[in-house]
XYZ file of N, CA and C in Angstrom:
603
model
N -12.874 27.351 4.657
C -11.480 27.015 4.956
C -11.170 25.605 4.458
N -10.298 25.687 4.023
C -9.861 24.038 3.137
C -9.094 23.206 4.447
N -9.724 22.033 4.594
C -9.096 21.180 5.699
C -7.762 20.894 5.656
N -6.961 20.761 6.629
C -5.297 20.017 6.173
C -5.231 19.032 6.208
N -4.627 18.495 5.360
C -4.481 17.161 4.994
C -3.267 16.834 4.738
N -3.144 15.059 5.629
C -1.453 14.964 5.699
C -1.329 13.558 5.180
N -0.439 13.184 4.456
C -0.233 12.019 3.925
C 0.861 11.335 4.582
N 1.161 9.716 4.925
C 2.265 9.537 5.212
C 3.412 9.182 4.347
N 4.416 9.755 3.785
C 5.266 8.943 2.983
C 5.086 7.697 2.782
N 5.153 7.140 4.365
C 5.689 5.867 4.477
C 5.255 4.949 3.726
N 3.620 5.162 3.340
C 2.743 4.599 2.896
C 2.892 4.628 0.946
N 3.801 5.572 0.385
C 3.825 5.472 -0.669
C 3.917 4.585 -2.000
N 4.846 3.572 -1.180
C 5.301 2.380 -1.741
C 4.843 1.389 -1.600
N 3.677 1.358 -0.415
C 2.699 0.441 -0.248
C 1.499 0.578 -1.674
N 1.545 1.845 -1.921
C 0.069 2.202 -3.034
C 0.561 1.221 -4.392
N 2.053 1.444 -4.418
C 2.507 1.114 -5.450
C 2.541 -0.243 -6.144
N 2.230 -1.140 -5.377
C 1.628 -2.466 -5.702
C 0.272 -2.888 -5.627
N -0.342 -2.068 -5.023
C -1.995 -2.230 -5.110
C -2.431 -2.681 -6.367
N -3.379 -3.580 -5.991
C -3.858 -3.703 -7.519
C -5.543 -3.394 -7.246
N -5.935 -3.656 -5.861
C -7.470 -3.487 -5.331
C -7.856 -2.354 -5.972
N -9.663 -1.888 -5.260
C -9.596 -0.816 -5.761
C -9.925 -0.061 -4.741
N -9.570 1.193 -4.061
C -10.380 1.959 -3.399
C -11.585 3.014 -3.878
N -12.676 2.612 -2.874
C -13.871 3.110 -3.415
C -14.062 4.478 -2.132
N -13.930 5.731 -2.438
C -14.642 6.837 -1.349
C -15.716 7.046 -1.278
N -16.999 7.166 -0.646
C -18.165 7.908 -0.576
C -18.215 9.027 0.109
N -18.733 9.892 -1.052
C -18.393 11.414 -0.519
C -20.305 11.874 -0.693
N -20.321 13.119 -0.131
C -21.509 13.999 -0.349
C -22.090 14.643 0.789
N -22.921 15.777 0.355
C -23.482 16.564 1.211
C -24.264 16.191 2.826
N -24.042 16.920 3.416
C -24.879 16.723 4.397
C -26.518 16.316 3.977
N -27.098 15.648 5.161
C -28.234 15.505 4.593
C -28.609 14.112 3.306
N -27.316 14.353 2.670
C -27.712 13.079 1.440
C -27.493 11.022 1.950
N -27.956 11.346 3.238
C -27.832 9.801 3.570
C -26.644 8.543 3.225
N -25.236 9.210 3.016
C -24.074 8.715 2.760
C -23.679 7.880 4.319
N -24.236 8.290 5.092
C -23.445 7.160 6.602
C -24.460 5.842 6.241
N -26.157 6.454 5.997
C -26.871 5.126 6.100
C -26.905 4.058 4.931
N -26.519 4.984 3.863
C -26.215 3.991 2.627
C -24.748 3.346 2.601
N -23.782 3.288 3.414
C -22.670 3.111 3.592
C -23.288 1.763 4.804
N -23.930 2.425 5.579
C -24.098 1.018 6.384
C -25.017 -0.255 5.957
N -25.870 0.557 5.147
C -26.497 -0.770 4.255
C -25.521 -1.511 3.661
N -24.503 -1.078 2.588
C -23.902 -1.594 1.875
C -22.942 -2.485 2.603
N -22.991 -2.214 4.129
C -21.885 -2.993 4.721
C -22.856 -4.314 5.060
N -24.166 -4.364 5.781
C -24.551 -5.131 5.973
C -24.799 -6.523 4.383
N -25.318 -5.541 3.332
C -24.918 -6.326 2.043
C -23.746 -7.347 1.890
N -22.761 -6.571 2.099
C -21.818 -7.643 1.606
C -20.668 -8.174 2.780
N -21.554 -8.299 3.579
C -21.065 -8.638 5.044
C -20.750 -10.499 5.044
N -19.725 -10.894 5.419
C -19.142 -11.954 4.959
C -17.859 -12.098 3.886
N -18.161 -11.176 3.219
C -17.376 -11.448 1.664
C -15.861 -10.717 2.285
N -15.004 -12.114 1.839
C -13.480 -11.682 2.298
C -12.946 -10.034 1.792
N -13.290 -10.868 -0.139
C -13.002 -9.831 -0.950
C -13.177 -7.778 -0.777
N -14.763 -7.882 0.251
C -14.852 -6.375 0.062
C -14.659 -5.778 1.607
N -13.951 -4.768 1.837
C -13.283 -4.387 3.121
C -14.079 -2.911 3.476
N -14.893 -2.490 4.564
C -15.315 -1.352 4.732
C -14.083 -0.746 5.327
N -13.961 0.408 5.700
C -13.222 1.077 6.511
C -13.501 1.692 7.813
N -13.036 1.566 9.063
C -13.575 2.005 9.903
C -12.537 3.011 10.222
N -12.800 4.165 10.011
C -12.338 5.536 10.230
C -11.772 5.827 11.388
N -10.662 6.582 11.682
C -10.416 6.884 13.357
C -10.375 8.513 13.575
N -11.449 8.815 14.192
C -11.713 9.845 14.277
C -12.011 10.642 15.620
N -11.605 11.836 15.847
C -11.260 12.544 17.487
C -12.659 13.010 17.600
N -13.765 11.813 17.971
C -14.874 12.526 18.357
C -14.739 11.114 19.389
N -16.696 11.331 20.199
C -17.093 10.114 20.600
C -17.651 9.145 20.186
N -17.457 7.666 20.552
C -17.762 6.375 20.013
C -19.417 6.347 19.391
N -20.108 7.178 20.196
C -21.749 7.352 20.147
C -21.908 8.609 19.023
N -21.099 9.073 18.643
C -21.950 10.130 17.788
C -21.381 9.999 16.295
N -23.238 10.652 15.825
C -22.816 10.233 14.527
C -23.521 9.234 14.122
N -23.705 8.938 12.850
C -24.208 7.558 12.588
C -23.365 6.563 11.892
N -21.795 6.691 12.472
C -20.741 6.210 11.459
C -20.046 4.979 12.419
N -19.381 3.873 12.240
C -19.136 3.287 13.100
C -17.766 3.429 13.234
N -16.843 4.224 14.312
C -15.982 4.658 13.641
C -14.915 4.681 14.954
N -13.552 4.320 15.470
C -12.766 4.198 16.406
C -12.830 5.670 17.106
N -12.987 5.716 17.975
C -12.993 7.228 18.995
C -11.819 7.361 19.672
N -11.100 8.460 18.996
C -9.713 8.514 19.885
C -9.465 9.854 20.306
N -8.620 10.531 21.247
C -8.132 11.593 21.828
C -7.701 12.354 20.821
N -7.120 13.528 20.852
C -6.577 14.417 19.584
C -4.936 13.892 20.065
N -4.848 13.534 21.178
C -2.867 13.264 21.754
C -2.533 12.119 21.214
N -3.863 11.206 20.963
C -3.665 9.975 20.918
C -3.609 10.034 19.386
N -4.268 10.241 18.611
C -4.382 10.623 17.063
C -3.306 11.185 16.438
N -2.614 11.831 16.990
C -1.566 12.691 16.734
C 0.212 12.137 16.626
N -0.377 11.064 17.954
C 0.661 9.934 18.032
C 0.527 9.096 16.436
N -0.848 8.393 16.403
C -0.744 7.734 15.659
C -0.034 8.060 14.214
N -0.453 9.520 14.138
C -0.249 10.037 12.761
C 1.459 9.796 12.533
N 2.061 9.889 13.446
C 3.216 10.355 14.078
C 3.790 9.369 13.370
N 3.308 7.491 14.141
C 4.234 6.440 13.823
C 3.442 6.294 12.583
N 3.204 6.781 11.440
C 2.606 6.575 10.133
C 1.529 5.043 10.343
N 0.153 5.095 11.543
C -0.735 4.880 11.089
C -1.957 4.703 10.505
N -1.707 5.941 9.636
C -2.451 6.073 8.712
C -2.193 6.566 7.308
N -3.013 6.317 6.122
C -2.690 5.918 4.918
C -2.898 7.451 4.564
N -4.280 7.681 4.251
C -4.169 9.464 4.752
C -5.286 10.338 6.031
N -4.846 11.342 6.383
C -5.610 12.085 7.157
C -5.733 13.364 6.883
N -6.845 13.622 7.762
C -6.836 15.317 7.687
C -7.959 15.823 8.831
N -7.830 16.936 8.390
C -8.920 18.131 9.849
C -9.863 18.676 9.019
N -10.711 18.533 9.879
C -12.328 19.782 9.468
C -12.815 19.465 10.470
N -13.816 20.571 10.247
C -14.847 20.911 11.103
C -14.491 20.540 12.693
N -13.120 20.979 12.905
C -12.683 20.829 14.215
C -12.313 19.501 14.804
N -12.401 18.292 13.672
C -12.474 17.094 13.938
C -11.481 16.351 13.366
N -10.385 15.475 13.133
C -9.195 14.784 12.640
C -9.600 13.204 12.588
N -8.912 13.289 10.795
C -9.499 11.977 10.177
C -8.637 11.238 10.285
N -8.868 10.017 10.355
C -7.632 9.073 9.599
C -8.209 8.178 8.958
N -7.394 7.631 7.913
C -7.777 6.452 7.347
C -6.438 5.478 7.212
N -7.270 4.508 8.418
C -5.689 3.257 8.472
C -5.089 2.773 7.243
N -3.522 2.676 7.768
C -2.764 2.205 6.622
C -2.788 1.145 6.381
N -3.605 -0.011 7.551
C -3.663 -1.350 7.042
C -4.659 -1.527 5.477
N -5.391 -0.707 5.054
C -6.024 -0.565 4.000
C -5.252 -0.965 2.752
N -3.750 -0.630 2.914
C -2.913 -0.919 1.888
C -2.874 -2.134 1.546
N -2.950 -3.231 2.997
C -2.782 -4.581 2.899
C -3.936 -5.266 2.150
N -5.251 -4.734 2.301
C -6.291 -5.314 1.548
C -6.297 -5.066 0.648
N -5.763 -3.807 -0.531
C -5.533 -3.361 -1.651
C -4.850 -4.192 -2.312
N -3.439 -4.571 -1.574
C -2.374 -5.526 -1.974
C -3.133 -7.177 -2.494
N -4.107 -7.218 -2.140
C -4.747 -8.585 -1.556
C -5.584 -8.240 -2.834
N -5.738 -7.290 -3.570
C -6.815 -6.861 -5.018
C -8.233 -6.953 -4.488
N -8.199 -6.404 -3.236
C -9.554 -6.172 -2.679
C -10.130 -5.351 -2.849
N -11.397 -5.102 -2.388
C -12.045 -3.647 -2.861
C -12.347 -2.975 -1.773
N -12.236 -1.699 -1.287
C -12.035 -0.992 0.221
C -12.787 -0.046 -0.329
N -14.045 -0.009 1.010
C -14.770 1.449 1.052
C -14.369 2.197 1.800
N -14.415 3.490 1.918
C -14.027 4.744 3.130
C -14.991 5.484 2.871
N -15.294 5.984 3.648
C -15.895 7.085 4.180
C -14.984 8.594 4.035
N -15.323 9.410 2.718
C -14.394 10.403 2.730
C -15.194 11.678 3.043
N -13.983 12.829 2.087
C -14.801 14.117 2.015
C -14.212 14.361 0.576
N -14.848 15.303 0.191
C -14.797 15.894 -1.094
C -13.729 16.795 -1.494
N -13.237 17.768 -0.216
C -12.791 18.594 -0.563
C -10.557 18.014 -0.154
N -11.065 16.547 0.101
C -9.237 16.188 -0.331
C -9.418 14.765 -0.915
N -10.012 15.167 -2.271
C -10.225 13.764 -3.020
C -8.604 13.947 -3.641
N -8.383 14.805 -3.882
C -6.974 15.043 -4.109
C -6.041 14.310 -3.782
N -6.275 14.194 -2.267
C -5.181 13.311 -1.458
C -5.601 12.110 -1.419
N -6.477 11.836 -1.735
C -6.781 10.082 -1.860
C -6.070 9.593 -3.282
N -6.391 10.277 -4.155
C -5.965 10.223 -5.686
C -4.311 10.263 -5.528
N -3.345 10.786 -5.074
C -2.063 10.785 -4.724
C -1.892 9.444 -4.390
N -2.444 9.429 -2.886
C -2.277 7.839 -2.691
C -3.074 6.349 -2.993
N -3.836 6.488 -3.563
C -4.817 5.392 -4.154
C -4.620 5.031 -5.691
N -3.648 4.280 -6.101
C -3.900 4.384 -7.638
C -4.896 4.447 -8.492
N -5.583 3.242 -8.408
C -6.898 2.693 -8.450
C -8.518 3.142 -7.322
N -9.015 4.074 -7.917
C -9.650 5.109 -7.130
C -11.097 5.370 -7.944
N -11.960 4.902 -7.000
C -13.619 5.770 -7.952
C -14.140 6.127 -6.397
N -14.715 7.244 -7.233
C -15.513 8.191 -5.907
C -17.231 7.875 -6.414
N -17.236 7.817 -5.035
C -19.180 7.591 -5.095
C -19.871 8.775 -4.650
N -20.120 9.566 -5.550
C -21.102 10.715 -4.923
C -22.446 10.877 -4.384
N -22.587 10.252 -3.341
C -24.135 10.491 -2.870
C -24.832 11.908 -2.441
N -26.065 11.849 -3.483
C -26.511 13.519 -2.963
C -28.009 13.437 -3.493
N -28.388 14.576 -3.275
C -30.019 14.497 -3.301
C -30.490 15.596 -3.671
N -31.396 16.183 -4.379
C -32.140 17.227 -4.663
C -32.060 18.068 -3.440
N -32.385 19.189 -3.914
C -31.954 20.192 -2.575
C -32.940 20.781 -1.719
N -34.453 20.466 -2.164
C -35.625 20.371 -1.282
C -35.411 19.256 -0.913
N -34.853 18.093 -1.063
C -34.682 16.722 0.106
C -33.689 16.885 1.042
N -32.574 17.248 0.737
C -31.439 17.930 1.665
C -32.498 18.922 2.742
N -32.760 20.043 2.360
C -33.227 20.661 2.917
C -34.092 20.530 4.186
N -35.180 19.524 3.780
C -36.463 18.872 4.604
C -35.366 18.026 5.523
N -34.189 17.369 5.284
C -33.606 16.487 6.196
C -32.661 17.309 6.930
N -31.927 18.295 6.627
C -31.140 18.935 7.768
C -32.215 19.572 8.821
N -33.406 20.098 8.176
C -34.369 20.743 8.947
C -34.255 20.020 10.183
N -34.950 18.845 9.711
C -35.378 17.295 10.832
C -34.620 17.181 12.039
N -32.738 17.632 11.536
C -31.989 17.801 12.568
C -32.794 18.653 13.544
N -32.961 19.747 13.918
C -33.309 20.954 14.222
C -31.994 21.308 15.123
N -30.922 21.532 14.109
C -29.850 22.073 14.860
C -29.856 23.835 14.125
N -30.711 23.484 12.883
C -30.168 25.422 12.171
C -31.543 25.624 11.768
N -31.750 27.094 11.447
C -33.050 27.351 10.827
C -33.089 27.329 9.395
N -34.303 27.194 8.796
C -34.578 27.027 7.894
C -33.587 28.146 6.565
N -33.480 29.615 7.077
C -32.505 30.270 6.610
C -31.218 29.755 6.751
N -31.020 29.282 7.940
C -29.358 29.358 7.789
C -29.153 27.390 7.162
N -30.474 26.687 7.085
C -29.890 25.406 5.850
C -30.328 25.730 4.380
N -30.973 26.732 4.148
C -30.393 27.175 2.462
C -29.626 27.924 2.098
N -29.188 28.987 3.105
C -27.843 29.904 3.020
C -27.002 28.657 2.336
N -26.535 27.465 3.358
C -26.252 26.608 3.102
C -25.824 25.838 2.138
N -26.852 25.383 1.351
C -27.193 24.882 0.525
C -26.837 25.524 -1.003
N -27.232 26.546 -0.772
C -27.001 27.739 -1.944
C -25.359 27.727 -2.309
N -24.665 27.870 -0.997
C -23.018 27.679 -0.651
C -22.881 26.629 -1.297
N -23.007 25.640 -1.015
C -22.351 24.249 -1.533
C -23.142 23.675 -3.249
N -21.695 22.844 -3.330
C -21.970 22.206 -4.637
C -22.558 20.431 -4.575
N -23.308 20.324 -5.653
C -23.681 18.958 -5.289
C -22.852 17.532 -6.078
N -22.075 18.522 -6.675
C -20.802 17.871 -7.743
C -19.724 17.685 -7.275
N -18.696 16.789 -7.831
C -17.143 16.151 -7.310
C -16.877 17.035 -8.601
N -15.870 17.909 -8.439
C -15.138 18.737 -9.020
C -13.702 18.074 -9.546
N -13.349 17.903 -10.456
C -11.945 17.257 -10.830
C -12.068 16.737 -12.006
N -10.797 15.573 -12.015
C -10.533 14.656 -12.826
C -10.433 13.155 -12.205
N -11.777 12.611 -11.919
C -11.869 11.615 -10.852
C -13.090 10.913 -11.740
N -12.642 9.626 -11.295
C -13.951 8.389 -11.595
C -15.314 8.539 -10.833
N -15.891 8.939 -11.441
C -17.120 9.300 -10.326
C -18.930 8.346 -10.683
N -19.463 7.744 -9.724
C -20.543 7.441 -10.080
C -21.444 8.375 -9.058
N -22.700 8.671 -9.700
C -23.397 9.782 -8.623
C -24.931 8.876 -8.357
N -25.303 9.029 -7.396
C -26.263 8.111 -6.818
C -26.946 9.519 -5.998
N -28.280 9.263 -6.810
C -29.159 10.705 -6.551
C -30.376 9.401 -5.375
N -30.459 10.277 -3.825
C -30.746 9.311 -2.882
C -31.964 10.381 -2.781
N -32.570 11.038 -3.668
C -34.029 11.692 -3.448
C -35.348 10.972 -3.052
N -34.816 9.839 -4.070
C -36.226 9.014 -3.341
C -36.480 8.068 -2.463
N -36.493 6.691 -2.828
C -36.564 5.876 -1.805
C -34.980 5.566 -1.801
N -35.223 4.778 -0.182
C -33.787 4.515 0.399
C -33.688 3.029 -0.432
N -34.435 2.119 -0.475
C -34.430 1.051 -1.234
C -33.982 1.518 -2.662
N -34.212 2.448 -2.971
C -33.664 2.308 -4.687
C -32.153 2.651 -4.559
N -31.736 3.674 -3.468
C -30.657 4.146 -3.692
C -29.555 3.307 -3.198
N -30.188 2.081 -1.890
C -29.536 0.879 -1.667
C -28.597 0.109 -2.820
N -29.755 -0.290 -3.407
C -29.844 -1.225 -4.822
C -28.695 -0.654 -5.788
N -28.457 0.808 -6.075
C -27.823 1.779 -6.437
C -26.364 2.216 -6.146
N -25.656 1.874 -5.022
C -24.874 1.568 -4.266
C -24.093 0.632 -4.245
N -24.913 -0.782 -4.347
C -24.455 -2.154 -3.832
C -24.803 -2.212 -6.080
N -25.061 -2.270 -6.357
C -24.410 -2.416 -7.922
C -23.163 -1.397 -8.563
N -23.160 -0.654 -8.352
C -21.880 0.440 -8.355
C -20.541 -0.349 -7.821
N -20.774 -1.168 -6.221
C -19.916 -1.670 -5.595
C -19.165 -3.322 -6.456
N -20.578 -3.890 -7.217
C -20.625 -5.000 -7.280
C -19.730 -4.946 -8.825
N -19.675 -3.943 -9.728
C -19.374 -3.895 -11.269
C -17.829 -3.781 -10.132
N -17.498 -2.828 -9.542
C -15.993 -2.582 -8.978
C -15.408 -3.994 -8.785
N -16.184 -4.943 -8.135
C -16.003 -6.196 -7.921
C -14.690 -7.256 -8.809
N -15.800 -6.721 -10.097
C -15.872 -7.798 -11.139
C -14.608 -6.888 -12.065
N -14.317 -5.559 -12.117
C -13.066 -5.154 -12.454
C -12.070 -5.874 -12.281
């Protein structure tokens, strides 16, 4: 099922002077995109210039490995309401947002990470002029061995899985792909130079 995804107008004319860049990290379960996202925050932690995003999302504050505002679905719904957020959407039973103050750091020719999904790079691309997607993903015996680890599914139902999904960003999008098969140190390093060339754009 394709998630819905809602944009705010309001926010349109904000994109339109951006000169920053927004950066998404997208990828599979399993491919270590929350922990390489939090490395990269601790990296460049200080620096005015680069802005993480902290997501507002209708789960709890504790779950997850994302650091991310925990709000009600009434309360989320409001927000969406008075346009604060730049864009959102639903899956997996869960409602995204991504604040519209993001615009202001864009405006500022900053560089903003988010935390996305794949399947509405679409809607980031609408509203993000200036847009590269970071695909983090991993061989699919490493995926595999790491959803296992969860022990939320069996071994059948995480290659059913697996088999289902693609390990590619499908489109017409700026994409760098960061294969996190091996060590977490390389794919760190991998990440935070990807981030650092965006920089210097």
């Amino acid at each position: 099922m394709t998630p819905e995804v809602n944009i705010n107008p309001a926010n349109d004319s904000l994109s339109d002077s951006a000169t920053g860049i927004m950066a998404v990290v997208v990828g599979p379960s399993g491919a270590g995109k929350d922990t390489l996202m939090n490395l990269a925050a601790r990296h460049f932690a200080g620096r005015p210039d680069v802005h993480f995003v902290r997501r507002v999302i209708t789960r709890e504050g504790d779950a997850g490995n994302e650091d991310h505002r925990s709000v009600s679905e009434a309360d989320f719904d409001a927000m969406e309401q008075a346009g604060a957020f730049a864009v959102s959407w639903e899956a997996h039973g869960l409602k995204y947002g991504i604040p519209a103050e993001v615009t202001d750091e864009l405006a500022r020719g900053n560089l903003v990470i988010a935390n996305g999904s794949r399947s509405v790079l679409h809607r980031f691309q609408a509203t993000f002029p200036r847009l590269k997607i970071i695909n983090v993903t991993a061989r699919r015996e490493a995926l595999a061995e790491r959803l296992m680890a969860r022990g939320r599914e069996s071994r059948e139902d995480v290659m059913r899985r697996l088999e289902r999904s693609s390990l590619t960003v499908e489109g017409s999008y700026d994409v760098a792909d960061i294969d996190n098969s091996g060590t977490l140190e390389d794919a760190e390093h991998a990440i935070v130079a990807v981030l650092e060339a965006l920089i210097r754009k």
